[in-house]
Amino acid sequence: MASGIKVDQRCIEAFSDLKTKKEKSNRPFAICFKIDQNDTIIVVDKIYKRPTGDATQESAFRLLVEELPCDDGRYVAVDLCVDAAAGETKTDRIVLLVWAPDSAPIKKKMLYSSSLRNLMEELKAKDHIQANDKSDLTYSEMMSKLSKRK
């Protein structure tokens, strides 16, 4: 079921920066998208900078998860360096997290679910992970899921 919710051009541009900027230090770490208050368009909610200095990917990911609302959905495109299988090198993976918390109103959860396909097509995103509780989004759980996917 398609929702008819459009994707703002700025979402596509921000995701393109995440995918294509050559210098990793110039790429964002993550982009949070939301459905606007009129339920008509998906917009950029927040862009997370790549961790620097003593900050780690894990601490940046934890902060991102902490900031997700408990009463509304979000889509989050995140660029993670994933440990590979033995004998292979680490790899960067961009994954789209679909946040639809159990505590959100049913209408919101349905909108996020039904708008996912359109967003993935517009962004040309290949992979997504659904989460309904923050316990689904622990860093170790995320790394485990991503390392098992090709």
PDB file of C-alpha atoms in Angstrom:
ATOM      1  CA  MET A   1       0.000   0.000   0.000  1.00  0.00           C
ATOM      2  CA  ALA A   2       1.525   3.316  -1.089  1.00  0.00           C
ATOM      3  CA  SER A   3       0.867   6.369   1.053  1.00  0.00           C
ATOM      4  CA  GLY A   4       1.238   9.045  -1.619  1.00  0.00           C
ATOM      5  CA  ILE A   5       3.714  10.911   0.576  1.00  0.00           C
ATOM      6  CA  LYS A   6       6.365  12.619  -1.555  1.00  0.00           C
ATOM      7  CA  VAL A   7      10.106  12.860  -0.874  1.00  0.00           C
ATOM      8  CA  ASP A   8      11.592  16.356  -0.638  1.00  0.00           C
ATOM      9  CA  GLN A   9      14.468  16.998  -3.054  1.00  0.00           C
ATOM     10  CA  ARG A  10      16.739  17.953  -0.112  1.00  0.00           C
ATOM     11  CA  CYS A  11      16.412  14.369   1.159  1.00  0.00           C
ATOM     12  CA  ILE A  12      17.736  13.050  -2.143  1.00  0.00           C
ATOM     13  CA  GLU A  13      20.600  15.579  -2.172  1.00  0.00           C
ATOM     14  CA  ALA A  14      21.606  14.829   1.435  1.00  0.00           C
ATOM     15  CA  PHE A  15      21.543  11.071   0.802  1.00  0.00           C
ATOM     16  CA  SER A  16      23.636  11.570  -2.333  1.00  0.00           C
ATOM     17  CA  ASP A  17      26.259  13.371  -0.213  1.00  0.00           C
ATOM     18  CA  LEU A  18      26.243  10.441   2.194  1.00  0.00           C
ATOM     19  CA  LYS A  19      26.833   7.985  -0.661  1.00  0.00           C
ATOM     20  CA  THR A  20      29.169   9.831  -2.989  1.00  0.00           C
ATOM     21  CA  LYS A  21      31.464  12.242  -1.179  1.00  0.00           C
ATOM     22  CA  LYS A  22      34.932  10.812  -1.701  1.00  0.00           C
ATOM     23  CA  GLU A  23      36.501  12.082   1.525  1.00  0.00           C
ATOM     24  CA  LYS A  24      34.927  10.165   4.383  1.00  0.00           C
ATOM     25  CA  SER A  25      35.608  13.071   6.749  1.00  0.00           C
ATOM     26  CA  ASN A  26      33.400  15.308   4.558  1.00  0.00           C
ATOM     27  CA  ARG A  27      30.482  12.858   4.484  1.00  0.00           C
ATOM     28  CA  PRO A  28      27.758  13.014   7.099  1.00  0.00           C
ATOM     29  CA  PHE A  29      27.545  10.120   9.558  1.00  0.00           C
ATOM     30  CA  ALA A  30      23.766   9.915   9.383  1.00  0.00           C
ATOM     31  CA  ILE A  31      20.701  11.703   8.074  1.00  0.00           C
ATOM     32  CA  CYS A  32      17.400  11.594   9.900  1.00  0.00           C
ATOM     33  CA  PHE A  33      14.242  12.002   7.813  1.00  0.00           C
ATOM     34  CA  LYS A  34      10.691  12.540   9.024  1.00  0.00           C
ATOM     35  CA  ILE A  35       7.213  12.897   7.607  1.00  0.00           C
ATOM     36  CA  ASP A  36       6.152  16.535   7.996  1.00  0.00           C
ATOM     37  CA  GLN A  37       3.341  17.593  10.336  1.00  0.00           C
ATOM     38  CA  ASN A  38       0.840  17.697   7.453  1.00  0.00           C
ATOM     39  CA  ASP A  39       1.665  14.078   6.517  1.00  0.00           C
ATOM     40  CA  THR A  40       2.389  15.113   2.918  1.00  0.00           C
ATOM     41  CA  ILE A  41       6.160  15.008   2.416  1.00  0.00           C
ATOM     42  CA  ILE A  42       9.296  13.359   3.808  1.00  0.00           C
ATOM     43  CA  VAL A  43      11.848  15.999   4.838  1.00  0.00           C
ATOM     44  CA  VAL A  44      15.343  16.119   6.350  1.00  0.00           C
ATOM     45  CA  ASP A  45      14.999  16.296  10.129  1.00  0.00           C
ATOM     46  CA  LYS A  46      18.675  16.358  11.147  1.00  0.00           C
ATOM     47  CA  ILE A  47      22.118  15.685   9.695  1.00  0.00           C
ATOM     48  CA  TYR A  48      24.635  14.069  12.046  1.00  0.00           C
ATOM     49  CA  LYS A  49      28.303  14.887  11.542  1.00  0.00           C
ATOM     50  CA  ARG A  50      30.869  12.124  11.404  1.00  0.00           C
ATOM     51  CA  PRO A  51      32.531  11.551  14.799  1.00  0.00           C
ATOM     52  CA  THR A  52      35.967  13.102  15.226  1.00  0.00           C
ATOM     53  CA  GLY A  53      38.665  13.107  17.864  1.00  0.00           C
ATOM     54  CA  ASP A  54      37.901  10.801  20.781  1.00  0.00           C
ATOM     55  CA  ALA A  55      34.323  10.209  19.647  1.00  0.00           C
ATOM     56  CA  THR A  56      33.688   6.786  18.191  1.00  0.00           C
ATOM     57  CA  GLN A  57      31.226   5.456  15.677  1.00  0.00           C
ATOM     58  CA  GLU A  58      29.594   3.575  18.537  1.00  0.00           C
ATOM     59  CA  SER A  59      29.101   6.692  20.686  1.00  0.00           C
ATOM     60  CA  ALA A  60      27.739   8.633  17.691  1.00  0.00           C
ATOM     61  CA  PHE A  61      25.308   5.803  16.939  1.00  0.00           C
ATOM     62  CA  ARG A  62      24.172   5.670  20.573  1.00  0.00           C
ATOM     63  CA  LEU A  63      23.506   9.429  20.567  1.00  0.00           C
ATOM     64  CA  LEU A  64      21.493   9.119  17.369  1.00  0.00           C
ATOM     65  CA  VAL A  65      19.343   6.341  18.874  1.00  0.00           C
ATOM     66  CA  GLU A  66      18.807   8.316  22.103  1.00  0.00           C
ATOM     67  CA  GLU A  67      17.440  11.239  20.074  1.00  0.00           C
ATOM     68  CA  LEU A  68      14.801   9.176  18.264  1.00  0.00           C
ATOM     69  CA  PRO A  69      11.306  10.171  19.452  1.00  0.00           C
ATOM     70  CA  CYS A  70       9.186   7.667  21.364  1.00  0.00           C
ATOM     71  CA  ASP A  71       5.916   8.925  19.877  1.00  0.00           C
ATOM     72  CA  ASP A  72       6.742   9.285  16.180  1.00  0.00           C
ATOM     73  CA  GLY A  73       8.562   7.458  13.429  1.00  0.00           C
ATOM     74  CA  ARG A  74      11.751   8.350  11.580  1.00  0.00           C
ATOM     75  CA  TYR A  75      13.906   7.080   8.767  1.00  0.00           C
ATOM     76  CA  VAL A  76      17.641   7.261   9.415  1.00  0.00           C
ATOM     77  CA  ALA A  77      20.271   6.698   6.745  1.00  0.00           C
ATOM     78  CA  VAL A  78      23.487   5.826   8.551  1.00  0.00           C
ATOM     79  CA  ASP A  79      26.980   5.148   7.194  1.00  0.00           C
ATOM     80  CA  LEU A  80      28.660   2.507   9.356  1.00  0.00           C
ATOM     81  CA  CYS A  81      32.046   0.837   9.099  1.00  0.00           C
ATOM     82  CA  VAL A  82      31.238  -2.844   9.609  1.00  0.00           C
ATOM     83  CA  ASP A  83      33.590  -5.621  10.673  1.00  0.00           C
ATOM     84  CA  ALA A  84      33.770  -8.224   7.968  1.00  0.00           C
ATOM     85  CA  ALA A  85      34.142 -11.971   8.227  1.00  0.00           C
ATOM     86  CA  ALA A  86      37.523 -13.400   9.143  1.00  0.00           C
ATOM     87  CA  GLY A  87      40.098 -12.672   6.473  1.00  0.00           C
ATOM     88  CA  GLU A  88      38.104  -9.826   4.918  1.00  0.00           C
ATOM     89  CA  THR A  89      38.540  -6.088   5.352  1.00  0.00           C
ATOM     90  CA  LYS A  90      36.094  -3.761   7.075  1.00  0.00           C
ATOM     91  CA  THR A  91      33.520  -2.228   4.809  1.00  0.00           C
ATOM     92  CA  ASP A  92      31.366   0.891   4.829  1.00  0.00           C
ATOM     93  CA  ARG A  93      27.646   0.123   4.745  1.00  0.00           C
ATOM     94  CA  ILE A  94      24.855   2.622   4.308  1.00  0.00           C
ATOM     95  CA  VAL A  95      21.645   1.307   5.776  1.00  0.00           C
ATOM     96  CA  LEU A  96      18.243   2.899   6.137  1.00  0.00           C
ATOM     97  CA  LEU A  97      16.792   2.410   9.605  1.00  0.00           C
ATOM     98  CA  VAL A  98      13.019   2.496   9.784  1.00  0.00           C
ATOM     99  CA  TRP A  99      12.021   3.671  13.253  1.00  0.00           C
ATOM    100  CA  ALA A 100       8.352   3.009  14.073  1.00  0.00           C
ATOM    101  CA  PRO A 101       8.124   2.729  17.859  1.00  0.00           C
ATOM    102  CA  ASP A 102       5.426   0.592  19.419  1.00  0.00           C
ATOM    103  CA  SER A 103       4.369   3.637  21.474  1.00  0.00           C
ATOM    104  CA  ALA A 104       3.638   5.784  18.382  1.00  0.00           C
ATOM    105  CA  PRO A 105       0.037   6.261  17.210  1.00  0.00           C
ATOM    106  CA  ILE A 106      -1.109   3.590  14.746  1.00  0.00           C
ATOM    107  CA  LYS A 107      -1.611   6.192  11.989  1.00  0.00           C
ATOM    108  CA  LYS A 108       2.041   7.289  12.276  1.00  0.00           C
ATOM    109  CA  LYS A 109       3.311   3.710  12.166  1.00  0.00           C
ATOM    110  CA  MET A 110       1.193   3.009   9.100  1.00  0.00           C
ATOM    111  CA  LEU A 111       2.431   6.163   7.333  1.00  0.00           C
ATOM    112  CA  TYR A 112       6.080   5.264   7.920  1.00  0.00           C
ATOM    113  CA  SER A 113       5.520   1.693   6.815  1.00  0.00           C
ATOM    114  CA  SER A 114       3.573   2.593   3.674  1.00  0.00           C
ATOM    115  CA  SER A 115       6.000   5.369   2.640  1.00  0.00           C
ATOM    116  CA  LEU A 116       9.151   3.248   2.913  1.00  0.00           C
ATOM    117  CA  ARG A 117       9.111   1.859  -0.627  1.00  0.00           C
ATOM    118  CA  ASN A 118       8.778   5.327  -2.172  1.00  0.00           C
ATOM    119  CA  LEU A 119      11.621   6.702  -0.036  1.00  0.00           C
ATOM    120  CA  MET A 120      13.904   3.778  -0.883  1.00  0.00           C
ATOM    121  CA  GLU A 121      13.168   4.183  -4.599  1.00  0.00           C
ATOM    122  CA  GLU A 122      13.794   7.944  -4.532  1.00  0.00           C
ATOM    123  CA  LEU A 123      17.050   7.542  -2.575  1.00  0.00           C
ATOM    124  CA  LYS A 124      18.066   4.426  -4.500  1.00  0.00           C
ATOM    125  CA  ALA A 125      18.670   2.822  -1.107  1.00  0.00           C
ATOM    126  CA  LYS A 126      19.319  -0.904  -1.134  1.00  0.00           C
ATOM    127  CA  ASP A 127      18.959  -2.044   2.453  1.00  0.00           C
ATOM    128  CA  HIS A 128      16.762  -1.260   5.428  1.00  0.00           C
ATOM    129  CA  ILE A 129      16.332  -2.465   8.981  1.00  0.00           C
ATOM    130  CA  GLN A 130      13.044  -2.102  10.861  1.00  0.00           C
ATOM    131  CA  ALA A 131      13.088  -1.160  14.557  1.00  0.00           C
ATOM    132  CA  ASN A 132      10.137  -0.787  16.908  1.00  0.00           C
ATOM    133  CA  ASP A 133      11.983  -0.472  20.199  1.00  0.00           C
ATOM    134  CA  LYS A 134      15.290   1.164  21.103  1.00  0.00           C
ATOM    135  CA  SER A 135      16.520  -2.227  22.295  1.00  0.00           C
ATOM    136  CA  ASP A 136      16.394  -3.245  18.601  1.00  0.00           C
ATOM    137  CA  LEU A 137      18.973  -0.538  17.911  1.00  0.00           C
ATOM    138  CA  THR A 138      21.883  -1.368  20.181  1.00  0.00           C
ATOM    139  CA  TYR A 139      25.226  -0.881  18.482  1.00  0.00           C
ATOM    140  CA  SER A 140      26.242  -4.522  18.906  1.00  0.00           C
ATOM    141  CA  GLU A 141      22.900  -5.707  17.494  1.00  0.00           C
ATOM    142  CA  MET A 142      23.283  -3.394  14.501  1.00  0.00           C
ATOM    143  CA  MET A 143      26.845  -4.562  13.795  1.00  0.00           C
ATOM    144  CA  SER A 144      25.724  -8.173  14.064  1.00  0.00           C
ATOM    145  CA  LYS A 145      22.857  -7.663  11.602  1.00  0.00           C
ATOM    146  CA  LEU A 146      25.006  -5.774   9.112  1.00  0.00           C
ATOM    147  CA  SER A 147      27.952  -8.175   9.222  1.00  0.00           C
ATOM    148  CA  LYS A 148      25.616 -11.042   8.262  1.00  0.00           C
ATOM    149  CA  ARG A 149      24.282  -9.198   5.207  1.00  0.00           C
ATOM    150  CA  LYS A 150      26.084  -9.040   1.907  1.00  0.00           C
TER     151      LYS A 150
END
